[in-house]
Tab-separated table of C-alpha atoms in Angstrom:
chain	number	residue	atom	x	y	z
N	222	UNK	CA	-47.428	7.752	-54.011
N	223	UNK	CA	-48.119	11.266	-52.052
N	224	UNK	CA	-47.565	12.350	-48.731
N	225	UNK	CA	-49.407	11.085	-45.558
N	226	UNK	CA	-52.934	12.351	-44.808
N	227	UNK	CA	-52.653	14.292	-41.449
N	228	UNK	CA	-55.387	13.284	-39.750
N	229	UNK	CA	-56.662	13.307	-35.957
N	230	UNK	CA	-58.018	11.023	-33.771
N	231	UNK	CA	-61.153	11.433	-33.796
N	232	UNK	CA	-61.448	11.147	-37.659
N	233	UNK	CA	-59.056	7.488	-37.420
N	234	UNK	CA	-61.676	6.566	-34.792
N	235	UNK	CA	-64.492	7.975	-37.189
N	236	UNK	CA	-62.578	5.492	-39.838
N	237	UNK	CA	-62.028	2.244	-37.898
N	238	UNK	CA	-65.545	2.070	-37.005
N	239	UNK	CA	-67.394	3.301	-40.488
N	240	UNK	CA	-65.271	2.079	-43.348
N	241	UNK	CA	-67.832	2.159	-45.855
N	242	UNK	CA	-70.748	2.794	-44.051
N	243	UNK	CA	-71.312	-0.726	-42.533
N	244	UNK	CA	-67.750	-1.312	-41.027
N	245	UNK	CA	-68.388	0.144	-38.001
N	246	UNK	CA	-71.651	-0.921	-37.639
N	247	UNK	CA	-70.974	-4.995	-38.468
N	248	UNK	CA	-68.129	-5.106	-35.207
N	249	UNK	CA	-70.698	-2.916	-33.090
N	250	UNK	CA	-73.323	-5.307	-33.644
N	251	UNK	CA	-70.750	-8.221	-32.886
N	252	UNK	CA	-69.644	-6.844	-29.847
N	253	UNK	CA	-73.354	-6.573	-27.995
N	254	UNK	CA	-74.327	-10.260	-29.361
N	255	UNK	CA	-71.167	-11.809	-27.816
N	256	UNK	CA	-71.868	-9.609	-24.509
N	257	UNK	CA	-75.375	-10.537	-24.359
N	258	UNK	CA	-73.309	-14.538	-24.759
N	259	UNK	CA	-72.330	-14.227	-21.217
N	260	UNK	CA	-68.461	-14.088	-23.994
N	261	UNK	CA	-65.997	-11.298	-25.717
N	262	UNK	CA	-64.575	-13.766	-28.289
N	263	UNK	CA	-62.450	-10.901	-28.980
N	264	UNK	CA	-61.513	-12.680	-32.164
N	265	UNK	CA	-65.131	-13.631	-33.750
N	266	UNK	CA	-65.827	-10.091	-34.527
N	267	UNK	CA	-63.170	-8.240	-36.168
N	268	UNK	CA	-62.480	-8.860	-40.076
N	269	UNK	CA	-59.683	-7.665	-42.341
N	270	UNK	CA	-60.983	-5.084	-42.444
N	271	UNK	CA	-61.049	-3.487	-38.394
N	272	UNK	CA	-58.061	-5.069	-38.984
N	273	UNK	CA	-56.273	-2.480	-41.691
N	274	UNK	CA	-58.067	0.802	-40.302
N	275	UNK	CA	-55.834	-0.389	-37.255
N	276	UNK	CA	-52.999	-0.626	-39.150
N	277	UNK	CA	-53.525	2.386	-41.123
N	278	UNK	CA	-53.251	4.234	-37.663
N	279	UNK	CA	-49.836	3.577	-37.370
N	280	UNK	CA	-48.079	6.313	-39.847
N	281	UNK	CA	-50.750	8.702	-37.320
N	282	UNK	CA	-48.702	12.289	-36.876
N	283	UNK	CA	-49.872	11.022	-33.021
N	284	UNK	CA	-47.524	9.431	-30.658
N	285	UNK	CA	-49.632	8.070	-28.400
N	286	UNK	CA	-52.008	7.120	-31.323
N	287	UNK	CA	-48.924	4.875	-32.922
N	288	UNK	CA	-48.484	2.936	-29.760
N	289	UNK	CA	-51.937	1.931	-29.728
N	290	UNK	CA	-52.462	0.613	-32.840
N	291	UNK	CA	-48.987	-1.754	-32.509
N	292	UNK	CA	-50.276	-3.218	-29.429
N	293	UNK	CA	-53.446	-3.726	-30.024
N	294	UNK	CA	-53.347	-4.960	-34.144
N	295	UNK	CA	-50.496	-7.178	-31.510
N	296	UNK	CA	-54.067	-8.645	-29.883
N	297	UNK	CA	-56.020	-9.343	-33.157
N	298	UNK	CA	-56.386	-12.556	-34.316
N	299	UNK	CA	-53.437	-13.448	-37.092
N	300	UNK	CA	-56.055	-14.272	-39.510
N	301	UNK	CA	-57.423	-10.752	-39.372
N	302	UNK	CA	-53.903	-9.642	-39.923
N	303	UNK	CA	-52.817	-10.907	-42.450
N	304	UNK	CA	-49.381	-10.424	-41.633
N	305	UNK	CA	-48.712	-14.443	-42.244
N	306	UNK	CA	-49.557	-13.963	-46.068
N	307	UNK	CA	-45.630	-13.678	-47.632
N	308	UNK	CA	-46.989	-10.967	-50.460
N	309	UNK	CA	-48.202	-8.905	-47.649
N	310	UNK	CA	-45.925	-9.625	-45.467
N	311	UNK	CA	-43.694	-8.199	-48.464
N	312	UNK	CA	-45.671	-5.726	-48.666
N	313	UNK	CA	-45.428	-4.883	-45.085
N	314	UNK	CA	-42.014	-4.789	-44.956
N	315	UNK	CA	-40.578	-2.234	-47.325
N	316	UNK	CA	-43.598	-0.235	-46.813
N	317	UNK	CA	-41.312	-0.189	-42.904
N	318	UNK	CA	-37.595	-0.361	-44.905
N	319	UNK	CA	-39.431	2.590	-47.113
N	320	UNK	CA	-40.244	5.045	-44.350
N	321	UNK	CA	-37.013	3.833	-42.825
N	322	UNK	CA	-34.968	6.307	-44.771
N	323	UNK	CA	-38.063	8.708	-44.897
N	324	UNK	CA	-37.061	13.028	-45.023
N	325	UNK	CA	-40.213	13.538	-41.756
N	326	UNK	CA	-38.687	11.998	-38.750
N	327	UNK	CA	-42.449	10.573	-37.517
N	328	UNK	CA	-42.179	8.182	-40.927
N	329	UNK	CA	-39.831	7.003	-38.340
N	330	UNK	CA	-41.605	6.373	-35.020
N	331	UNK	CA	-43.943	4.518	-37.761
N	332	UNK	CA	-41.352	2.128	-39.525
N	333	UNK	CA	-39.827	0.653	-36.672
N	334	UNK	CA	-44.353	0.548	-35.198
N	335	UNK	CA	-44.151	-1.956	-38.121
N	336	UNK	CA	-41.417	-3.717	-37.338
N	337	UNK	CA	-42.177	-4.691	-34.174
N	338	UNK	CA	-45.600	-6.093	-36.107
N	339	UNK	CA	-43.207	-8.545	-38.324
N	340	UNK	CA	-40.294	-9.460	-36.110
N	341	UNK	CA	-42.523	-12.671	-34.443
N	342	UNK	CA	-43.358	-13.900	-38.182
N	343	UNK	CA	-41.802	-16.778	-38.201
N	344	UNK	CA	-41.287	-16.740	-42.304
N	345	UNK	CA	-39.858	-12.916	-41.848
N	346	UNK	CA	-36.613	-14.406	-43.115
N	347	UNK	CA	-37.758	-14.909	-46.394
N	348	UNK	CA	-39.157	-12.054	-46.459
N	349	UNK	CA	-36.254	-9.973	-45.885
N	350	UNK	CA	-34.347	-12.032	-48.811
N	351	UNK	CA	-36.143	-10.813	-50.930
N	352	UNK	CA	-36.142	-7.535	-50.510
N	353	UNK	CA	-32.620	-7.525	-49.630
N	354	UNK	CA	-32.307	-8.783	-53.674
N	355	UNK	CA	-34.184	-6.763	-54.811
N	356	UNK	CA	-31.676	-4.009	-53.485
N	357	UNK	CA	-28.494	-5.595	-54.303
N	358	UNK	CA	-27.375	-6.235	-50.549
N	359	UNK	CA	-25.001	-8.771	-50.035
N	360	UNK	CA	-27.508	-9.462	-46.720
N	361	UNK	CA	-27.720	-12.842	-45.565
N	362	UNK	CA	-29.501	-14.112	-42.733
N	363	UNK	CA	-29.544	-16.825	-40.135
N	364	UNK	CA	-31.540	-19.968	-41.519
N	365	UNK	CA	-34.555	-20.387	-39.303
N	366	UNK	CA	-34.710	-23.659	-37.065
N	367	UNK	CA	-36.750	-26.526	-37.947
N	368	UNK	CA	-39.601	-26.326	-34.411
N	369	UNK	CA	-38.474	-23.415	-32.946
N	370	UNK	CA	-39.856	-21.857	-30.184
N	371	UNK	CA	-41.168	-18.648	-30.099
N	372	UNK	CA	-38.072	-16.599	-28.375
N	373	UNK	CA	-35.888	-18.457	-30.647
N	374	UNK	CA	-37.853	-16.976	-33.494
N	375	UNK	CA	-37.694	-13.538	-32.519
N	376	UNK	CA	-34.242	-14.091	-32.334
N	377	UNK	CA	-33.162	-14.558	-35.909
N	378	UNK	CA	-35.724	-12.324	-36.530
N	379	UNK	CA	-34.878	-9.109	-34.470
N	380	UNK	CA	-30.754	-10.537	-35.544
N	381	UNK	CA	-32.352	-10.637	-39.414
N	382	UNK	CA	-33.071	-6.900	-39.453
N	383	UNK	CA	-30.718	-5.623	-37.715
N	384	UNK	CA	-28.376	-7.241	-40.390
N	385	UNK	CA	-30.604	-6.236	-43.122
N	386	UNK	CA	-30.473	-2.603	-40.934
N	387	UNK	CA	-26.870	-1.793	-40.955
N	388	UNK	CA	-25.874	-3.097	-45.089
N	389	UNK	CA	-28.260	0.385	-45.006
N	390	UNK	CA	-26.416	1.832	-43.681
N	391	UNK	CA	-22.924	1.032	-44.236
N	392	UNK	CA	-24.086	1.649	-47.732
N	393	UNK	CA	-25.557	4.894	-47.193
N	394	UNK	CA	-22.724	6.380	-44.875
N	395	UNK	CA	-19.911	6.586	-47.484
N	396	UNK	CA	-22.379	7.860	-49.773
N	397	UNK	CA	-22.996	11.205	-46.746
N	398	UNK	CA	-19.880	11.552	-46.206
N	399	UNK	CA	-19.933	12.398	-49.832
N	400	UNK	CA	-22.355	14.265	-50.189
N	401	UNK	CA	-24.240	15.062	-46.714
N	402	UNK	CA	-26.594	17.292	-48.405
N	403	UNK	CA	-27.273	14.296	-50.874
N	404	UNK	CA	-27.840	12.891	-47.126
N	405	UNK	CA	-29.896	15.132	-45.981
N	406	UNK	CA	-32.151	15.566	-48.701
N	407	UNK	CA	-33.008	11.315	-50.164
N	408	UNK	CA	-31.703	9.196	-47.609
N	409	UNK	CA	-31.328	10.784	-43.546
N	410	UNK	CA	-28.999	8.173	-41.595
N	411	UNK	CA	-31.062	8.431	-38.787
N	412	UNK	CA	-33.967	6.240	-39.082
N	413	UNK	CA	-32.012	3.799	-39.805
N	414	UNK	CA	-30.874	3.706	-36.689
N	415	UNK	CA	-33.725	4.871	-34.759
N	416	UNK	CA	-35.135	1.139	-35.965
N	417	UNK	CA	-32.268	-1.164	-34.685
N	418	UNK	CA	-32.369	0.338	-31.999
N	419	UNK	CA	-36.428	-0.156	-31.593
N	420	UNK	CA	-36.191	-3.450	-33.095
N	421	UNK	CA	-33.338	-4.625	-30.203
N	422	UNK	CA	-34.969	-2.965	-27.259
N	423	UNK	CA	-37.528	-5.616	-26.322
N	424	UNK	CA	-35.343	-9.136	-26.909
N	425	UNK	CA	-33.268	-11.341	-24.133
N	426	UNK	CA	-29.770	-10.363	-24.309
N	427	UNK	CA	-29.237	-13.405	-21.685
N	428	UNK	CA	-30.682	-15.319	-23.994
N	429	UNK	CA	-29.741	-16.225	-27.024
N	430	UNK	CA	-27.961	-18.567	-29.130
N	431	UNK	CA	-26.023	-16.657	-32.331
N	432	UNK	CA	-23.874	-15.565	-29.992
N	433	UNK	CA	-20.579	-15.379	-32.957
N	434	UNK	CA	-22.999	-13.445	-34.983
N	435	UNK	CA	-24.420	-10.587	-32.957
N	436	UNK	CA	-20.910	-9.904	-31.958
N	437	UNK	CA	-20.333	-9.585	-35.137
N	438	UNK	CA	-22.992	-7.505	-35.509
N	439	UNK	CA	-21.889	-5.524	-32.737
N	440	UNK	CA	-18.885	-4.827	-33.903
N	441	UNK	CA	-20.470	-3.563	-37.455
N	442	UNK	CA	-22.779	-1.461	-35.001
N	443	UNK	CA	-20.477	0.482	-33.150
N	444	UNK	CA	-18.617	1.468	-36.773
N	445	UNK	CA	-21.102	2.179	-38.626
N	446	UNK	CA	-22.760	4.764	-35.540
N	447	UNK	CA	-18.984	6.424	-34.596
N	448	UNK	CA	-18.794	7.123	-39.140
N	449	UNK	CA	-22.208	8.163	-38.641
N	450	UNK	CA	-20.891	10.702	-36.435
N	451	UNK	CA	-18.259	12.329	-37.836
N	452	UNK	CA	-20.455	12.618	-40.698
N	453	UNK	CA	-23.152	15.221	-38.774
N	454	UNK	CA	-20.468	16.906	-36.339
N	455	UNK	CA	-18.840	19.233	-38.381
N	456	UNK	CA	-21.923	21.078	-38.023
N	457	UNK	CA	-23.798	19.864	-35.162
N	458	UNK	CA	-21.082	20.868	-33.027
N	459	UNK	CA	-19.721	23.852	-34.834
N	460	UNK	CA	-19.853	27.051	-32.526
N	461	UNK	CA	-21.203	29.097	-35.432
N	462	UNK	CA	-23.009	26.852	-37.667
N	463	UNK	CA	-23.754	29.805	-40.952
N	464	UNK	CA	-20.006	29.708	-41.044
N	465	UNK	CA	-19.089	26.105	-41.435
N	466	UNK	CA	-19.047	25.187	-44.881
N	467	UNK	CA	-18.302	20.627	-44.429
N	468	UNK	CA	-16.331	20.033	-47.965
N	469	UNK	CA	-18.803	18.232	-50.653
N	470	UNK	CA	-17.031	15.391	-52.522
N	471	UNK	CA	-19.518	17.226	-55.576
N	472	UNK	CA	-18.351	20.409	-56.701
N	473	UNK	CA	-23.008	20.252	-58.318
N	474	UNK	CA	-23.449	20.484	-54.336
N	475	UNK	CA	-20.775	21.701	-52.133
N	476	UNK	CA	-22.229	25.281	-53.598
N	477	UNK	CA	-25.812	24.166	-52.615
N	478	UNK	CA	-25.128	23.364	-48.593
N	479	UNK	CA	-23.675	26.687	-48.271
N	480	UNK	CA	-26.372	28.653	-48.815
N	481	UNK	CA	-28.165	26.090	-46.703
N	482	UNK	CA	-25.372	26.256	-43.977
N	483	UNK	CA	-25.317	30.291	-44.473
N	484	UNK	CA	-29.558	29.490	-43.276
N	485	UNK	CA	-28.436	28.105	-40.848
N	486	UNK	CA	-27.812	31.212	-37.756
N	487	UNK	CA	-29.367	33.333	-35.266
N	488	UNK	CA	-33.217	34.975	-35.859
N	489	UNK	CA	-34.725	37.213	-33.604
N	490	UNK	CA	-37.614	34.926	-33.751
N	491	UNK	CA	-39.013	31.262	-34.340
N	492	UNK	CA	-40.370	32.349	-37.782
N	493	UNK	CA	-37.997	31.074	-39.720
N	494	UNK	CA	-38.271	27.105	-38.895
N	495	UNK	CA	-42.067	27.428	-39.108
N	496	UNK	CA	-41.674	28.841	-42.669
N	497	UNK	CA	-38.293	27.592	-43.565
N	498	UNK	CA	-37.443	28.908	-47.115
N	499	UNK	CA	-36.763	26.121	-50.474
N	500	UNK	CA	-33.692	26.216	-50.993
N	501	UNK	CA	-33.268	24.417	-54.859
N	502	UNK	CA	-29.650	22.395	-56.276
N	503	UNK	CA	-29.897	23.106	-59.612
N	504	UNK	CA	-28.948	20.375	-62.682
N	505	UNK	CA	-27.630	21.118	-66.261
N	506	UNK	CA	-31.396	21.392	-67.237
N	507	UNK	CA	-32.676	22.451	-64.136
N	508	UNK	CA	-34.760	20.944	-63.333
N	509	UNK	CA	-35.596	19.857	-59.184
N	510	UNK	CA	-37.334	16.671	-57.406
N	511	UNK	CA	-38.880	17.532	-53.927
N	512	UNK	CA	-37.518	14.998	-51.520
N	513	UNK	CA	-37.863	11.256	-51.092
N	514	UNK	CA	-40.800	11.181	-48.590
N	515	UNK	CA	-42.441	7.862	-48.811
N	516	UNK	CA	-45.460	7.753	-47.400
N	517	UNK	CA	-49.184	5.632	-47.272
N	518	UNK	CA	-52.873	7.526	-48.894
N	519	UNK	CA	-54.406	4.157	-48.074
N	520	UNK	CA	-54.383	1.043	-46.162
N	521	UNK	CA	-54.194	-0.132	-49.667
N	522	UNK	CA	-51.587	1.504	-50.432
N	523	UNK	CA	-49.316	0.807	-47.001
N	524	UNK	CA	-50.069	-3.555	-47.009
N	525	UNK	CA	-50.151	-3.289	-51.381
N	526	UNK	CA	-48.038	-1.552	-52.851
N	527	UNK	CA	-44.231	0.074	-53.140
N	528	UNK	CA	-43.345	3.390	-52.313
N	529	UNK	CA	-41.711	4.844	-54.805
N	530	UNK	CA	-37.882	6.317	-53.289
N	531	UNK	CA	-36.877	8.342	-56.705
N	532	UNK	CA	-38.874	8.684	-59.634
N	533	UNK	CA	-37.068	11.467	-60.637
N	534	UNK	CA	-33.228	10.990	-60.607
N	535	UNK	CA	-30.966	13.148	-59.177
N	536	UNK	CA	-32.563	16.100	-57.575
N	537	UNK	CA	-33.784	17.824	-55.245
N	538	UNK	CA	-35.005	20.419	-53.094
N	539	UNK	CA	-34.006	21.032	-49.308
N	540	UNK	CA	-33.803	23.653	-47.228
N	541	UNK	CA	-31.547	24.461	-43.893
N	542	UNK	CA	-34.059	22.897	-41.786
N	543	UNK	CA	-33.630	19.638	-43.340
N	544	UNK	CA	-30.065	19.545	-43.187
N	545	UNK	CA	-30.110	20.404	-39.647
N	546	UNK	CA	-32.397	17.335	-39.114
N	547	UNK	CA	-30.860	15.377	-40.470
N	548	UNK	CA	-27.494	16.629	-38.611
N	549	UNK	CA	-29.045	16.518	-35.051
N	550	UNK	CA	-30.745	13.787	-35.321
N	551	UNK	CA	-28.779	11.554	-36.482
N	552	UNK	CA	-26.817	12.464	-33.111
N	553	UNK	CA	-29.243	11.722	-31.358
N	554	UNK	CA	-29.902	8.351	-32.503
N	555	UNK	CA	-25.935	7.673	-32.426
N	556	UNK	CA	-26.294	8.657	-29.133
N	557	UNK	CA	-29.111	6.564	-27.600
N	558	UNK	CA	-28.507	2.942	-29.979
N	559	UNK	CA	-25.014	3.446	-28.263
N	560	UNK	CA	-25.942	3.829	-24.960
N	561	UNK	CA	-28.691	0.945	-25.325
N	562	UNK	CA	-25.204	-2.058	-26.997
N	563	UNK	CA	-23.651	-0.940	-23.345
N	564	UNK	CA	-26.678	-0.830	-21.694
N	565	UNK	CA	-28.355	-3.991	-22.391
N	566	UNK	CA	-25.666	-6.029	-24.324
N	567	UNK	CA	-24.177	-8.805	-21.950
N	568	UNK	CA	-19.782	-7.633	-21.569
N	569	UNK	CA	-17.412	-10.063	-22.976
N	570	UNK	CA	-14.718	-10.585	-20.520
N	571	UNK	CA	-11.296	-10.896	-21.860
N	572	UNK	CA	-10.496	-14.468	-19.758
N	573	UNK	CA	-13.527	-15.332	-21.840
N	574	UNK	CA	-15.524	-15.921	-17.832
N	575	UNK	CA	-18.513	-14.441	-19.482
N	576	UNK	CA	-19.526	-15.176	-23.412
N	577	UNK	CA	-21.462	-11.922	-23.882
N	578	UNK	CA	-21.515	-9.581	-26.471
N	579	UNK	CA	-19.307	-6.405	-25.674
N	580	UNK	CA	-15.811	-6.035	-24.840
N	581	UNK	CA	-14.492	-4.088	-22.408
N	582	UNK	CA	-12.167	-2.642	-24.913
N	583	UNK	CA	-16.140	-1.442	-27.220
N	584	UNK	CA	-17.040	-0.216	-23.569
N	585	UNK	CA	-14.121	2.369	-23.128
N	586	UNK	CA	-14.425	3.303	-26.033
N	587	UNK	CA	-18.427	4.449	-26.076
N	588	UNK	CA	-16.464	6.152	-22.945
N	589	UNK	CA	-13.815	8.078	-24.843
N	590	UNK	CA	-16.931	8.766	-27.618
N	591	UNK	CA	-19.253	10.489	-25.347
N	592	UNK	CA	-16.673	12.320	-23.369
N	593	UNK	CA	-15.167	13.408	-26.579
N	594	UNK	CA	-19.060	15.265	-27.243
N	595	UNK	CA	-19.704	15.946	-23.902
N	596	UNK	CA	-16.563	17.862	-24.061
N	597	UNK	CA	-15.619	19.518	-26.669
N	598	UNK	CA	-19.337	20.479	-27.761
N	599	UNK	CA	-20.814	23.616	-27.880
N	600	UNK	CA	-23.781	23.744	-28.891
N	601	UNK	CA	-26.557	22.703	-26.303
N	602	UNK	CA	-28.657	20.473	-27.941
N	603	UNK	CA	-25.107	18.141	-28.876
N	604	UNK	CA	-23.937	17.673	-25.271
N	605	UNK	CA	-27.947	16.696	-23.683
N	606	UNK	CA	-28.133	14.100	-26.918
N	607	UNK	CA	-24.858	13.275	-25.268
N	608	UNK	CA	-25.498	13.371	-21.652
N	609	UNK	CA	-28.247	10.415	-22.112
N	610	UNK	CA	-25.991	8.336	-23.847
N	611	UNK	CA	-23.094	8.580	-21.240
N	612	UNK	CA	-26.101	7.627	-18.827
N	613	UNK	CA	-26.032	4.550	-19.436
N	614	UNK	CA	-22.697	3.767	-19.714
N	615	UNK	CA	-22.040	5.183	-16.714
N	616	UNK	CA	-25.077	2.628	-15.210
N	617	UNK	CA	-23.725	-0.297	-16.688
N	618	UNK	CA	-19.946	0.280	-15.813
N	619	UNK	CA	-21.097	0.723	-12.394
N	620	UNK	CA	-22.936	-2.679	-11.902
N	621	UNK	CA	-20.471	-4.193	-14.101
N	622	UNK	CA	-19.001	-7.053	-13.165
N	623	UNK	CA	-15.820	-5.447	-13.926
N	624	UNK	CA	-13.337	-4.296	-11.950
N	625	UNK	CA	-11.170	-1.733	-15.133
N	626	UNK	CA	-14.980	-0.585	-16.231
N	627	UNK	CA	-16.196	0.403	-12.660
N	628	UNK	CA	-13.044	2.408	-12.153
N	629	UNK	CA	-13.033	3.838	-15.341
N	630	UNK	CA	-16.368	6.623	-13.949
N	631	UNK	CA	-13.733	8.019	-10.568
N	632	UNK	CA	-11.171	8.382	-13.226
N	633	UNK	CA	-12.914	9.858	-16.110
N	634	UNK	CA	-13.805	12.558	-13.383
N	635	UNK	CA	-10.541	12.676	-11.659
N	636	UNK	CA	-8.855	13.717	-15.351
N	637	UNK	CA	-12.377	16.461	-15.768
N	638	UNK	CA	-11.268	18.626	-12.812
N	639	UNK	CA	-7.413	17.963	-12.878
N	640	UNK	CA	-7.486	19.552	-16.552
N	641	UNK	CA	-10.076	22.007	-15.075
N	642	UNK	CA	-7.595	23.282	-12.905
N	643	UNK	CA	-5.419	23.311	-14.158
N	644	UNK	CA	-6.181	26.116	-16.605
N	645	UNK	CA	-3.316	24.500	-19.574
N	646	UNK	CA	-4.019	26.020	-22.726
N	647	UNK	CA	-3.976	23.574	-25.003
N	648	UNK	CA	-6.855	22.367	-23.197
N	649	UNK	CA	-8.937	20.717	-25.561
N	650	UNK	CA	-12.459	21.279	-23.413
N	651	UNK	CA	-15.657	23.326	-24.477
N	652	UNK	CA	-14.574	26.938	-23.301
N	653	UNK	CA	-18.670	29.308	-22.803
N	654	UNK	CA	-20.083	30.471	-20.701
N	655	UNK	CA	-21.444	27.861	-18.417
N	656	UNK	CA	-19.398	25.768	-19.221
N	657	UNK	CA	-20.977	23.548	-22.116
N	658	UNK	CA	-20.709	20.086	-21.118
N	659	UNK	CA	-18.850	19.649	-19.148
N	660	UNK	CA	-21.493	20.401	-15.710
N	661	UNK	CA	-23.784	17.163	-17.642
N	662	UNK	CA	-19.756	15.199	-16.921
N	663	UNK	CA	-19.625	16.046	-14.496
N	664	UNK	CA	-23.618	15.029	-14.016
N	665	UNK	CA	-23.460	12.019	-15.483
């Protein structure tokens, strides 16, 4: 597979209306006939070729184009989009899974839009099981119910997608713990987390039927988020990343990581980040491979062809910028996912008066995580990312029905103010010129 062809909105629109010289004319003439008849029936003038062009636009560099294409595809006739065809569904699903591990951040957004398109499909669990078996994951999706309503189908499919993405993360995080360099080059973690957050957003958590399975998934999601943060936080939180050498357990990659982190240091201009030099790790035969960038070059590739992940083995080529992007975006997606879980999930009370999905202990643990990020981080980006999730958490605490949780924000604020006033030498508060994340903490 080759890279995404990057095209502006004008060329996208041109493709959508003039493919093969006749597609656009057919659409325009069909529209005129429908308008002349007094009724515009979109389903009668849209063909599969039109739908493919819109589907291809999901790969655009522009977020607005992605969103518009995804919205339009949900309005087009299912027969034109063709996702009910098993082979086509599996191809689009595989493309989404591959894009979720791309080293290009925009690709994970495309993956999330593709998954949104697949969620309403009644037979999605079969496609998920097929992809999981190909990857060798111990994946057991919930069984589809006969004559299930659209809401139940959406819930079961969302649960299955989250379970599969969680399986992927649980297999990739230990590899990232062993070698952050290889993770940044081949399977950055942030794409999976972004997709999980995205597919959870439209779900109504107050009407779920698979409560026990959701509780297990939530517990595992929180645990894997903590592990992801532990992997990347040494780079993100260090006061001088250029002097920090996380110890990769793989001796062959640790030297490469050291060279890369030496490149991550302040520059007098932004030229370094716009034209980063490529740094190669050397294998025994001095062969290298470009980083994994799953991509779509044509509409037929997008729909029908799997994306090659690592055709040449374990070699890779990585830049200092790539390591930073992997770490920063992983921290961002962890904050967004934890904030989403706390804000959206119904609370499970200890006295079982409310059969929710997240416990008071889990919420308090997430609060402790955000507090540490805000109070001990030195880099502005690190505590700004934590601030977004912490705001979501505090909003949930204030409106929760639990007296124990409602008093947490006031208690946390009192504790940090006392620590600031005490000036205790053993304090772990970040001592920087502008107090780092402490103002963000108090503001939230």
